[in-house]
mmCIF file of C-alpha atoms in Angstrom:
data_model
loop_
_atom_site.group_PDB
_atom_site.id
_atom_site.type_symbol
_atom_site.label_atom_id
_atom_site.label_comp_id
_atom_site.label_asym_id
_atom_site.label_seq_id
_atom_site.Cartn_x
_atom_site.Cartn_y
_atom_site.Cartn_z
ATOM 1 C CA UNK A 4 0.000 0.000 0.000
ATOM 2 C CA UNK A 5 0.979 3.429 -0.692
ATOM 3 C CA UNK A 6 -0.537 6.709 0.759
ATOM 4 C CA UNK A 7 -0.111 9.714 -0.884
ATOM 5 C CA UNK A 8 0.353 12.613 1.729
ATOM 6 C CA UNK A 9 -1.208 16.428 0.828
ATOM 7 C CA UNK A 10 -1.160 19.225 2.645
ATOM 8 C CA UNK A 11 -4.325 21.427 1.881
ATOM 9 C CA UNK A 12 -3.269 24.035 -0.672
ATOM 10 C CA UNK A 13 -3.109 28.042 0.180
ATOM 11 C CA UNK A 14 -5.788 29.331 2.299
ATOM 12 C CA UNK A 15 -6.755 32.833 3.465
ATOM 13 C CA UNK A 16 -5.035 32.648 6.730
ATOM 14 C CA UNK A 17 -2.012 31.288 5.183
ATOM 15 C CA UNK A 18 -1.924 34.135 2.600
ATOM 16 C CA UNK A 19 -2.296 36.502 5.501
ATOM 17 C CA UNK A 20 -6.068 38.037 3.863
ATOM 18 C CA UNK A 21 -8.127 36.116 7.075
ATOM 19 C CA UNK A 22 -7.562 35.034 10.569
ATOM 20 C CA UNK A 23 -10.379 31.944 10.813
ATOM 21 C CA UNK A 24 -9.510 28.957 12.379
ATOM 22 C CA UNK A 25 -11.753 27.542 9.332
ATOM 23 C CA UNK A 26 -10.501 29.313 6.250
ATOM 24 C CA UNK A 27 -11.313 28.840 2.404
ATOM 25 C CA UNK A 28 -8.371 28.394 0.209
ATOM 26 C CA UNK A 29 -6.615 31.490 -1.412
ATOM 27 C CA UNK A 30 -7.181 32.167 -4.977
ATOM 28 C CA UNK A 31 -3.796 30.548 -5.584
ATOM 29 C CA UNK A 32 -4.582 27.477 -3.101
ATOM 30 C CA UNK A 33 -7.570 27.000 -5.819
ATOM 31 C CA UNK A 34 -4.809 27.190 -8.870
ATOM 32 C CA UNK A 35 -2.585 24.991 -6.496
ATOM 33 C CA UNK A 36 -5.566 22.314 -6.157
ATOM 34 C CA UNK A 37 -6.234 21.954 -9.651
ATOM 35 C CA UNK A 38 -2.707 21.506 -10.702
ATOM 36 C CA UNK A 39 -2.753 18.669 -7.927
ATOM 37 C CA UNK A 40 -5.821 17.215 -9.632
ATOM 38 C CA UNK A 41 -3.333 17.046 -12.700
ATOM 39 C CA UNK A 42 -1.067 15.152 -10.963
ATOM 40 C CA UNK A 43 -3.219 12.617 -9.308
ATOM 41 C CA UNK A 44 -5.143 12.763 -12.664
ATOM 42 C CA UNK A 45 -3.264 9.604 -13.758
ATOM 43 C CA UNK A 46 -2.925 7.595 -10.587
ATOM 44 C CA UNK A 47 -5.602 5.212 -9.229
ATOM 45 C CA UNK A 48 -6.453 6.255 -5.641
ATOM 46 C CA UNK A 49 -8.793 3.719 -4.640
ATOM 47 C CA UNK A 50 -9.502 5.844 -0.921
ATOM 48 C CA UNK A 51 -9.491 9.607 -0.041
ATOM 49 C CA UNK A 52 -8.820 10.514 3.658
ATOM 50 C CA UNK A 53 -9.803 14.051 4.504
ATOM 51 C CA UNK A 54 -9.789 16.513 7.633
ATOM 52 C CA UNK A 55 -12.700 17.868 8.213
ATOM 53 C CA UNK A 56 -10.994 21.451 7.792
ATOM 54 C CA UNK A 57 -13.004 23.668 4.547
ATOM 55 C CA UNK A 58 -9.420 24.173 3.044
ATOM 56 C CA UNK A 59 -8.871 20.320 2.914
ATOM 57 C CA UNK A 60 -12.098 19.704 1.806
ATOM 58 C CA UNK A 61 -11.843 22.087 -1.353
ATOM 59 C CA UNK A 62 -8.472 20.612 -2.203
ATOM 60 C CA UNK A 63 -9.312 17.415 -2.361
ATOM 61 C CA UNK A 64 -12.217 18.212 -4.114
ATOM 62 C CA UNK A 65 -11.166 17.985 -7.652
ATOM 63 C CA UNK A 66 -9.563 14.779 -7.211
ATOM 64 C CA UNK A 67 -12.832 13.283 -5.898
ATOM 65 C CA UNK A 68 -14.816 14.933 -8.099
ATOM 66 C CA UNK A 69 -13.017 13.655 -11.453
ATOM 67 C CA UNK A 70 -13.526 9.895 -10.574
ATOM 68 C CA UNK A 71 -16.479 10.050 -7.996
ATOM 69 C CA UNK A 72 -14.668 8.950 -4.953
ATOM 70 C CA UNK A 73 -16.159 9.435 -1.552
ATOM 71 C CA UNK A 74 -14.026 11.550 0.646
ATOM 72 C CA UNK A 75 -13.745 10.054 4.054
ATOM 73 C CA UNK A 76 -13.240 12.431 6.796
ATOM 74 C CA UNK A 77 -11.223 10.982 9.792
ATOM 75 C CA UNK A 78 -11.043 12.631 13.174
ATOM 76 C CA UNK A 79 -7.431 11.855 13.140
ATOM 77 C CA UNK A 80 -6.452 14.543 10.437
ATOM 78 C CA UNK A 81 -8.029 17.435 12.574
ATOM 79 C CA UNK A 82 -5.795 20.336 12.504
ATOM 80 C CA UNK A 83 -3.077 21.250 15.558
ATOM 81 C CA UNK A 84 -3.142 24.815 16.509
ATOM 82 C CA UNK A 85 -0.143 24.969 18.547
ATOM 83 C CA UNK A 86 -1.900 27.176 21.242
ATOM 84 C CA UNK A 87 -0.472 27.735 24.833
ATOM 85 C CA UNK A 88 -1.798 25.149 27.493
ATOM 86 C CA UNK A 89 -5.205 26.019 28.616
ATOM 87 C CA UNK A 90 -6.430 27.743 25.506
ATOM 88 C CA UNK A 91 -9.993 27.684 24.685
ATOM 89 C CA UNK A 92 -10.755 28.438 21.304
ATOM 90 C CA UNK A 93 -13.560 27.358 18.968
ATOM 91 C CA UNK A 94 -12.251 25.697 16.191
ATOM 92 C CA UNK A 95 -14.911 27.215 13.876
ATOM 93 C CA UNK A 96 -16.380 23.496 12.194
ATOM 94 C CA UNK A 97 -19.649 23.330 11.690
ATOM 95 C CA UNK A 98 -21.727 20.586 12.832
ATOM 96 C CA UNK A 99 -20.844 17.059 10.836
ATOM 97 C CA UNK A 100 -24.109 17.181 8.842
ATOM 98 C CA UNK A 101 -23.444 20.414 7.469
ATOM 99 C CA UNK A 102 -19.976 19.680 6.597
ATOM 100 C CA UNK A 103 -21.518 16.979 4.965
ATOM 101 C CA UNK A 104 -24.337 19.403 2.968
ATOM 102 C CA UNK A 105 -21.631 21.322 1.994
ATOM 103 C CA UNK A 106 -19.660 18.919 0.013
ATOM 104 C CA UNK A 107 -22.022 16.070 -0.665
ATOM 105 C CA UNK A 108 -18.573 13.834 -1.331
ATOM 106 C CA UNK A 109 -17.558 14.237 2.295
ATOM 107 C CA UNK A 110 -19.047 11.439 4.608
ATOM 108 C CA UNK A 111 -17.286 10.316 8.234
ATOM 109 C CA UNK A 112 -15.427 7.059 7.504
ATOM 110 C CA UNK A 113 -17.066 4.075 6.930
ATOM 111 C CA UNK A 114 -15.233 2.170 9.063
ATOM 112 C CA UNK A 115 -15.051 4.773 11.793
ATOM 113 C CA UNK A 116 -16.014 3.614 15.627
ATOM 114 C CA UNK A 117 -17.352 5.257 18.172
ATOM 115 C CA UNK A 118 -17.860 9.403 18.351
ATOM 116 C CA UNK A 119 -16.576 11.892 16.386
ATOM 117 C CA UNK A 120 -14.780 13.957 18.558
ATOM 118 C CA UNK A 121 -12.141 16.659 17.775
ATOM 119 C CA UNK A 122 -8.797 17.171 19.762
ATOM 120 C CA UNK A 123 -8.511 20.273 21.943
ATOM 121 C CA UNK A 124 -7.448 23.225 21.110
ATOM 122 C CA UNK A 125 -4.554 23.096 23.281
ATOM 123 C CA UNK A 126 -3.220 19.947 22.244
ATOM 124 C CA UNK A 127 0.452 18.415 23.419
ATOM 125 C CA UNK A 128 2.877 17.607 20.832
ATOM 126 C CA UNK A 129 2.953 13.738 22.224
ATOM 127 C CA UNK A 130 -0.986 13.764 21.775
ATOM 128 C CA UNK A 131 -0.363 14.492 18.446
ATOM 129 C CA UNK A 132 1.985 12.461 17.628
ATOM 130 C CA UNK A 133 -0.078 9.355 19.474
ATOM 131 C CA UNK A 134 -3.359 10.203 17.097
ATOM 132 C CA UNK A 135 -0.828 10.213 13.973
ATOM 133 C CA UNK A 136 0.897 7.209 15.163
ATOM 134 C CA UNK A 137 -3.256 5.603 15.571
ATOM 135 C CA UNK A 138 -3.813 6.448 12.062
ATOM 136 C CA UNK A 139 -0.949 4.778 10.440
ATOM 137 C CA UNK A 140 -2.030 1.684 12.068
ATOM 138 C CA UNK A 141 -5.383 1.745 10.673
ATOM 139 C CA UNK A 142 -3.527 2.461 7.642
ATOM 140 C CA UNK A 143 -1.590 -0.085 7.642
ATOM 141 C CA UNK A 144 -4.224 -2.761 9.278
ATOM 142 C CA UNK A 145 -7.141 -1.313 6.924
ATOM 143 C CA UNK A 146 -4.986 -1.594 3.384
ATOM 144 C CA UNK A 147 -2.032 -4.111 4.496
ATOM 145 C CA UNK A 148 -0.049 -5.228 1.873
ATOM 146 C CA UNK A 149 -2.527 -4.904 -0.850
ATOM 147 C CA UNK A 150 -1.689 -2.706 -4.526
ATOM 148 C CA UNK A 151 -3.282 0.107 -4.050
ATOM 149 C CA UNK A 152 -3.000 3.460 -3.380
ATOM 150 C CA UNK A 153 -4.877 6.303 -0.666
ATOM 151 C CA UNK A 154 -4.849 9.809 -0.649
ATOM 152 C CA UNK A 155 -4.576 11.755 2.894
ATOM 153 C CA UNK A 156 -5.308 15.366 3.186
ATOM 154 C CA UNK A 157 -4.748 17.018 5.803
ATOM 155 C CA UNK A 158 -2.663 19.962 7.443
ATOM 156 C CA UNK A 159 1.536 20.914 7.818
ATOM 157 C CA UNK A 160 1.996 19.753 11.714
ATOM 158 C CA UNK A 161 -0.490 16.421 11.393
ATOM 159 C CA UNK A 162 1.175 15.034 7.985
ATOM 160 C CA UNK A 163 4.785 15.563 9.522
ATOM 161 C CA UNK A 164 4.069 13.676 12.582
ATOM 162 C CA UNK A 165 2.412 11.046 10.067
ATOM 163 C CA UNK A 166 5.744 10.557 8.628
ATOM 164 C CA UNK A 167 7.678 10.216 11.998
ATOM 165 C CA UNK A 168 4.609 8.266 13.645
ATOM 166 C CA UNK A 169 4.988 5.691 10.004
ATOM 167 C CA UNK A 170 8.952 5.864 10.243
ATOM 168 C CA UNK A 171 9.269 5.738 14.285
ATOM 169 C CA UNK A 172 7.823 4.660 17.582
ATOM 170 C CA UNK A 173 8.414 7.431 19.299
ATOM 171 C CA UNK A 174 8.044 11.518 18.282
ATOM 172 C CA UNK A 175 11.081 13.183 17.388
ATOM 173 C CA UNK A 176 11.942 16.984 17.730
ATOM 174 C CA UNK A 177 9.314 19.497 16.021
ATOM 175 C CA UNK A 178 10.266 20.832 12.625
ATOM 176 C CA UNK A 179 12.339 17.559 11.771
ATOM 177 C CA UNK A 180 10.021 17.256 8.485
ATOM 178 C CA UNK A 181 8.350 20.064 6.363
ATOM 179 C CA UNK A 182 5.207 19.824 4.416
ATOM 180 C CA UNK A 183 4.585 22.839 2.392
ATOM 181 C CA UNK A 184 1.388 23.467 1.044
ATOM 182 C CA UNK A 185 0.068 21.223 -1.588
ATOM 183 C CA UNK A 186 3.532 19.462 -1.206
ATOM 184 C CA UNK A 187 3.352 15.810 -2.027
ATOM 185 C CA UNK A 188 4.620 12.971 0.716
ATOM 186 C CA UNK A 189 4.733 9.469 0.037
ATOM 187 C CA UNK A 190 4.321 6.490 2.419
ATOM 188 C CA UNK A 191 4.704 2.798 1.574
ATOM 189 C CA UNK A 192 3.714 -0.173 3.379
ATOM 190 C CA UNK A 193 5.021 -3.929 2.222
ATOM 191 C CA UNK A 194 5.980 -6.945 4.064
ATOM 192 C CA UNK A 195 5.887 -4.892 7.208
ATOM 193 C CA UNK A 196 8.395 -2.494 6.229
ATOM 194 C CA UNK A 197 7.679 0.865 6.630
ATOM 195 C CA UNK A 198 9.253 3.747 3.760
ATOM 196 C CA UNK A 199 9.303 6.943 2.949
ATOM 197 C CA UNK A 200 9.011 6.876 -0.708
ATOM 198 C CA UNK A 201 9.287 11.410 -0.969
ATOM 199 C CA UNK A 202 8.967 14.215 1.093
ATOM 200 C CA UNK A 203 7.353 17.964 0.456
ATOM 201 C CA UNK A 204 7.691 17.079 -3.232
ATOM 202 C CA UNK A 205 6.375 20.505 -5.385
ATOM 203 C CA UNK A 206 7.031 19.471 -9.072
ATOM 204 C CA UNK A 207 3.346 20.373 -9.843
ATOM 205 C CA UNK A 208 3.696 23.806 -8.661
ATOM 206 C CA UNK A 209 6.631 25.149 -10.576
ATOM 207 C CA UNK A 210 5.130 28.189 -12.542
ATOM 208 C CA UNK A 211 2.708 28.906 -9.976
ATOM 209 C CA UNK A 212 3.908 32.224 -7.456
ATOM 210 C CA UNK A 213 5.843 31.280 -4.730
ATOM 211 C CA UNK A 214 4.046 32.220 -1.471
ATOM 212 C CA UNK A 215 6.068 33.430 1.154
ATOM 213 C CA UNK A 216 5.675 31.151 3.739
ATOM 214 C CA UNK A 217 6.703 28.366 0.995
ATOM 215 C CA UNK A 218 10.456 26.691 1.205
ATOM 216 C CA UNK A 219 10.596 27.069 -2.712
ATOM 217 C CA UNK A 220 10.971 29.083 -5.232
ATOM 218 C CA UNK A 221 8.138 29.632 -8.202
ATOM 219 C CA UNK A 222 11.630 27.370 -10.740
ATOM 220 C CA UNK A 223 11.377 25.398 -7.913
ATOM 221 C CA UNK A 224 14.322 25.722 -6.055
ATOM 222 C CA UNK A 225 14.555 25.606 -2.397
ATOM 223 C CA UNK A 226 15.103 29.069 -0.212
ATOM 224 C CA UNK A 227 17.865 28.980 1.699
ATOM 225 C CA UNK A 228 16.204 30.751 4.464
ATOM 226 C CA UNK A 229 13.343 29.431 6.604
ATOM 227 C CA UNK A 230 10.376 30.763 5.584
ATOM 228 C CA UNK A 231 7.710 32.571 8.910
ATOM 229 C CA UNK A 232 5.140 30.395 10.426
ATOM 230 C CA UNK A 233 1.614 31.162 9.689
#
């Protein structure tokens, strides 16, 4: 089995033009998720995994949308908002039914038990890194050794620890792996051997502008200084 990693292309907040917890994607995340649907276009993804998150939802979108595959939200691939200890914050999701309304595509996971419940704001770094390290064991159990191939969308912080929870058994130091946005990751999973296949990989994207809180360049080079937070 292989799962395709994605972070959710350029949204609002990234671009600096919103402060929601919940934001839309930019007018170049949309650009950015169509040239993704490009260059999944040619693969067969026989299961989309989505956060629940609007700007995951719309950039997985077109992929779904060109072949008709249900996108499975799992609780798992919730964002993490890095907030001090003891923050309350809403996290601005609507209800699951209206999520669900919204983009008729989107349905829980079949195969999901139990609640639907969304981490804290405040969440530790080892929490995360224990809900990552849960999902790459469904992963794993769920698809095994079989041919295929599943897409996971979710957000920068989640899809790093998904590499270090697929690579490790326990969480190494924060920033060890990048995900830009829309950057490609790829996880394989064969006669119990756990790879990474590629990491934050942009090809799609050269031509497209260069955001600033990107590690590349629009030729696709890589800046040499680390880009701000946001």
């Amino acid at each position: 089995m292989i799962a395709y990693l994605v972070r959710h292309a350029e949204s609002l907040t990234n671009a600096a033009l919103s402060r929601s917890l919940n934001p839309d994607l930019s007018p170049l995340g949309r650009r950015q998720s169509e040239a993704l649907a490009q260059r999944f276009g040619r693969l067969q993804i026989t299961a989309a995994y989505c956060s629940p998150f609007r700007r995951c939802l719309e950039t997985v979108l077109p992929i779904s949308e060109a072949r008709g595959l249900p996108i499975r939200i799992r609780p798992e691939l919730h964002e993490c908002h890095h907030l001090p200890a003891g923050t309350r914050v809403e996290n601005e999701l609507p209800p699951l039914d209206e999520i669900t309304r919204s983009c008729p595509l989107a349905r829980v996971c079949d195969d999901w038990a139990g609640p639907v419940v969304w981490p804290p704001a405040d969440e530790r770094g080892v929490d995360l890194f224990a809900r990552m390290k849960s999902f790459a064991s469904y992963l794993k159990s769920r698809w095994g050794d079989a041919d295929e191939a599943v897409l996971v969308v979710s957000h920068g912080s989640p899809l790093a620890k998904l590499v270090d929870a697929w690579l490790s058994e326990h969480p190494g130091p924060s920033y060890r792996y990048v995900v830009d946005n829309a950057g490609v990751s790829a996880l394989r999973w064969k006669n119990g051997v756990s790879t990474l296949l590629c990491l934050n990989e942009m090809s799609h994207l050269i031509g497209l502008p260069s955001p600033e809180i990107a590690n590349y360049e629009s030729d696709g080079s890589l800046k040499k200084v680390p880009p701000p937070i946001r």
